[in-house]
Structures are given as C-alpha cells and as structure tokens.
Amino acid sequence: MSNINDSDVLPPHIALFPSAGMGHLTPFLRVASMLLSHHCTVTLITAKPTVSAAESSSISSFLSQNPQVKHVDFQTIPFHHSNPTTTDDPFFLQFDSISRSVHLLHPLLSSSSSSPPLSAIFADLAVASSIAPVAAELGIPNYVICTSSIKFLCLAAYLPVLVAAPARLGSNSTEVNIPGLTPVPISSIPPPFKDPDHLFTLTIVRNAKALSEVNGIIVNSFDWLEQETLAAVNSGRILNSLPPVLPIGPLQPYETKNDTGKYLSWLNSQPEESVVYVSFGSRTAMSRDQIRELSKGLEESGYRFLWVLKTSKVDKDDHKDEVKDIVGDSFIERTRNRGVVVKGWVSQEEILQHPAIGGFLNHCGWNSVTEAARRGVPMVAWPQHGDQMLNAEVVEKAGLGIWGKEWGWGAEVLVSGKEIGDKVKRVMEDEKLRVMARKVGKEARKATGLDGSSEKVLMEILELLKQKR
Ligand code: UDP
Ligand code: UDP
Ligand code: UDP
C-alpha cells in the first residue's frame, strides 16, 4: 500500500470487460470506480448492442460522471443459431456473441491504441476463455472477475470434472461431491448443468477450463462470509490448477445521480425497520399465478412492503401492463396505507440503505446478497435460477437470512400466499436473525475498511500490477 504513488512508477492501467446483464455490469462499474479512486487508469469495454435498457443507461451515466474513463464501444457479431434448442435467454446468447467476437478486440487494445499501455485485463468469467488469448497476445496479466459467490465459482471450476462423469449429476444422485467442500444437494445444482449440451453448461465448462491460465480470480465476496470455501479453494483442495481466488467485496456502490422516485419519499415517512422490500433482480419475470400468491402473502403478513414487479425478463418488454392491471385495483386499495408496488428500475442500493427497510424478500442474485450484507438486512431467500441456490446456502449459513428449500426453483413450485406471508412475518419478527444479520453487516464493513481483508487483497493486486509495468 505504501508506495503506490511513488513518482517513479505509475498506477496501473486496467481494462475492464463485463459481459451481459446488470448483474454483471454493476459489479464491474463498482470495480471501475474503486480503481479510479486508487488513481488507476481505466478502460471500460462494453459490448454493443446491450440487451437491456438498464445497461445502456448505466453505461452512459457512468461515463458521463467519470469522463476520465476510456471507453471501447465494442460491436459484437450477432449470435449464430448453431444450437438453438437449449436456451433462448437473450442475456445468455449475448455471452456467446461476445465470446465469438473477442478476436476483434485485440487491435483496439494494442499498445499503439492504449496510452499508457495496458497493465492488465479484468474480464467476466462468462468470457474468460476467449479473452485469455487476447491477453497473452498483448503480453499482459489476465484476471477473471466472478460476479457470483465463491461457492458457485467452485462448482463452476469443478464442472468439467462433473460433466466428464455424467452419473455424478444424474437422477440417482442425491448430492454432488466437490473435494474440499461440504456435499452440495443435487437440488441446489443449476438445472441446466444436468444437460451437458445446454449452452449454459457448455459456456461454464469452456470458461472453467481456461481458469488455470489466468493470474487470479477476483470475487465480490469477503473472507468472513465464505471462509471455509475460500480456504478450500485457495489451498488447492478443489483443483490444484486454480489461480488464487481474491475476495475484494462487498463492492461499494458508486455515486449516481439519485432519482428520487415516489417510493423514496414514501419510505421516508415509514417507521424504522418496518418495511419488507421485495425484488427479484433485473432479469427474473414471475408468473401471474405466483404474483397473485405473492400479493396474498404480503397482504396476509400485515407488514408494510415495497414491491418491485417484473413480468418480462428484458426491461424493454416490461412496459405493457400497468401495476393495477397485474395485481388488481382492489389489492392496491386494500393495501393503500401500507404498501407500494412499482414497476421499472428502482435504486436498490438506496432502498437497502434506507432506515425504514427491515427485511428483504429476494432471489439471491449475488449482487443483491452482497448489498444486503453490507447493510445487514435480514433476507428471505427465494432462489429462482442458475447460481441462486448456492448463493442462498451462503446466506443461510452466514445467518443473513432464512430459506424455505421446499419452495424449489422459480418455475418449479407455486408457492402459496400463506407460506410467503409466514416467511415474511418470521424475517420481520425474528430478533435472533436480526442480530445475526447486523453482525454480517459489521463484518462486511470491516472487510472493506482500512486494513480489512478485502482492502488488503485489492492493494496486493494493485501493487503487483504496478511492479509488472
Ligand atoms: N437492481 C436495481 N434496481 C432494480 C433491479 C435491480 O438497482 O430495479 C440492481 C441490484 O441492486 C443489483 C443488480 O441490479 O445490483 C441485480 O443483480 P443481482 O445479482 O442481484 O441479480 P440479477 O439481476 O443478475 O438476477
Ligand atoms: N434464466 C433467467 N434468469 C437467470 C437464469 C436463468 O431468466 O438468472 C432463464 C434462462 O432462460 C434459462 C431458463 O431460465 O435458460 C431456465 O433456467 P433454469 O433451468 O435454471 O430454471 P427454470 O426456469 O427451468 O426453472
Ligand atoms: N444463466 C442462464 N441460463 C440458465 C442458468 C443461468 O442464462 O439456465 C445465467 C446466470 O443467471 C448467469 C450466467 O448464466 O447470468 C452465468 O452465471 P454467473 O454466476 O456468471 O452470473 P449470475 O447468475 O450472477 O448472473
């Protein structure tokens, strides 16, 4: 830490390359902002066209607030439908387009186009295998940023071994053994991983195989939160070919121009810790039947709520119906004095920091988990897809929240209003849980504070890159 600003050495110039979706872009922008505060030069590579409107608007507002950032607006080659049956998820197809286009990136990053020359590339796990040769050609270190939990990272890293022995993910197994970790129930494994030909599986396997070539894997987690998993992976017990896993989280939000949506003024007039915040992230649409049960549950719980409704995966499609057409006029009328339902983008970071928020019903997208951890808000975990059950295990184990495993994956089970109401009441009333969640918040702030575990890891990375220049 001591001599990063010595006059004979410049701080590093780092290229950041996120993939698709707000869950990937947001942590990269947070890293960008943190690097700027450490006087690094930052090049931000963004793939265009972006999938969601939220991504384009975050990119442009970030760039206009940080004009010193160099921007590479990277035109991708559209996805080829070579394997059209396994997924039609637009975010996921975009991972593939980006990977197929990366060879076009090299000239844009070469020393003749970058001044000062690049010191390193930090790229998303979802594009790691295609970035590795670009970094090698440029002769610079290559770090992966994993936007999920260390626990999911371990499963991803070990996935090539699992798919090579298909019985281990087959219907006869009840749990999956990964060396060094407690066995993972088969029910928590992302369903697409059971199909070796699913695009999600193929993508993770390809990128996992490239991990042995990278200099380090940066994660938005912290030592205290995933201590055992971190120790297992960094002692080589999972795979001895893996580079160091480097937790630098929970990442701090960066300054944005606050939108003072009507929900914030409503929150301002609510008692402390009285409101449950309900949101399932940026890309999870809920079925109409499940929305109806959720509305019953919130009403039955008797608690105040702020609920972000989403009926389409991509925000551009999300404007068709109004809130009242979805939840009904009478629901709005009956809950008028104690609940707000909104559609569209909200400032989640601001909501979670608000003193009126006392609980968080959420899908366990890893960014949401780390945001709740920073503030110590107790959660009801309701994982819907992908990595979210492994993230929910982390939440439960840390004491940050409760998880009803019988709720299954998003589309698997219709969870009744009664069950939802009961969980909401529990998270709002369980004093022991609230104390535990506060402790998580304290540990999170300690990790990123001066001499905290995450702060030290970051300074070590910067020190190393400075020396490599
Ligand atoms: N988010 C937000 N407003 C919204 C929806 C999402 O600010 O209306 C943010 C949220 O705070 C988080 C990110 O978008 O930083 C979503 O990432 P996460 O990993 O939680 O879930 P995903 O959207 O990838 O499923
Ligand atoms: N999916 C999504 N958000 C995610 C992860 C997955 O919308 O964070 C979508 C994606 O289209 C994927 C599909 O859900 O191909 C199926 O995912 P999965 O099999 O995990 O769950 P299911 O929806 O079948 O319950
Ligand atoms: N995913 C998907 N289809 C699936 C399962 C997962 O698109 O069937 C997504 C998943 O949501 C994520 C990506 O694949 O966007 C890879 O997972 P990662 O842990 O990198 O990110 P996260 O889940 O936090 O978005």
Coordinates of C-alpha atoms and ligand atoms in Angstrom, one line a residue, residues 23 26 30 281-283 344-346 348 363 365-368 371, ligand 1:
G23 CA -25.9 -8.4 -12.6
T26 CA -22.9 -3.4 -12.0
R30 CA -18.2 -0.7 -9.0
G281 CA -33.4 -8.6 -9.6
S282 CA -33.0 -7.3 -13.1
R283 CA -34.0 -10.3 -15.2
G344 CA -39.4 -0.4 -13.7
W345 CA -35.9 0.3 -12.4
V346 CA -35.5 1.3 -8.8
Q348 CA -32.0 -0.8 -4.9
H363 CA -34.0 -14.3 -5.4
G365 CA -28.7 -12.8 -7.2
W366 CA -25.2 -12.4 -5.8
N367 CA -25.2 -8.6 -6.1
S368 CA -28.4 -8.4 -4.1
E371 CA -25.8 -5.3 -1.0
Ligands
UDP1 N1 -31.2 -3.6 -9.4 C1 -31.6 -2.3 -9.2 N2 -32.8 -1.9 -9.5 C2 -33.7 -2.8 -10.0 C3 -33.3 -4.1 -10.2 C4 -32.0 -4.5 -9.9 O1 -30.8 -1.4 -8.7 O2 -34.9 -2.4 -10.2 C5 -29.7 -3.9 -9.2 C6 -29.5 -4.7 -7.9 O3 -29.2 -3.8 -6.8 C7 -28.2 -5.5 -8.2 C8 -28.4 -5.8 -9.7 O4 -29.3 -4.8 -10.2 O5 -27.1 -4.7 -8.1 C9 -29.0 -7.2 -10.0 O6 -28.1 -8.1 -9.8 P1 -28.3 -9.5 -9.0 O7 -27.1 -10.2 -9.0 O8 -28.9 -9.2 -7.6 O9 -29.5 -10.2 -9.8 P2 -29.7 -10.5 -11.4 O10 -30.5 -9.3 -11.8 O11 -28.4 -10.7 -12.0 O12 -30.6 -11.7 -11.4

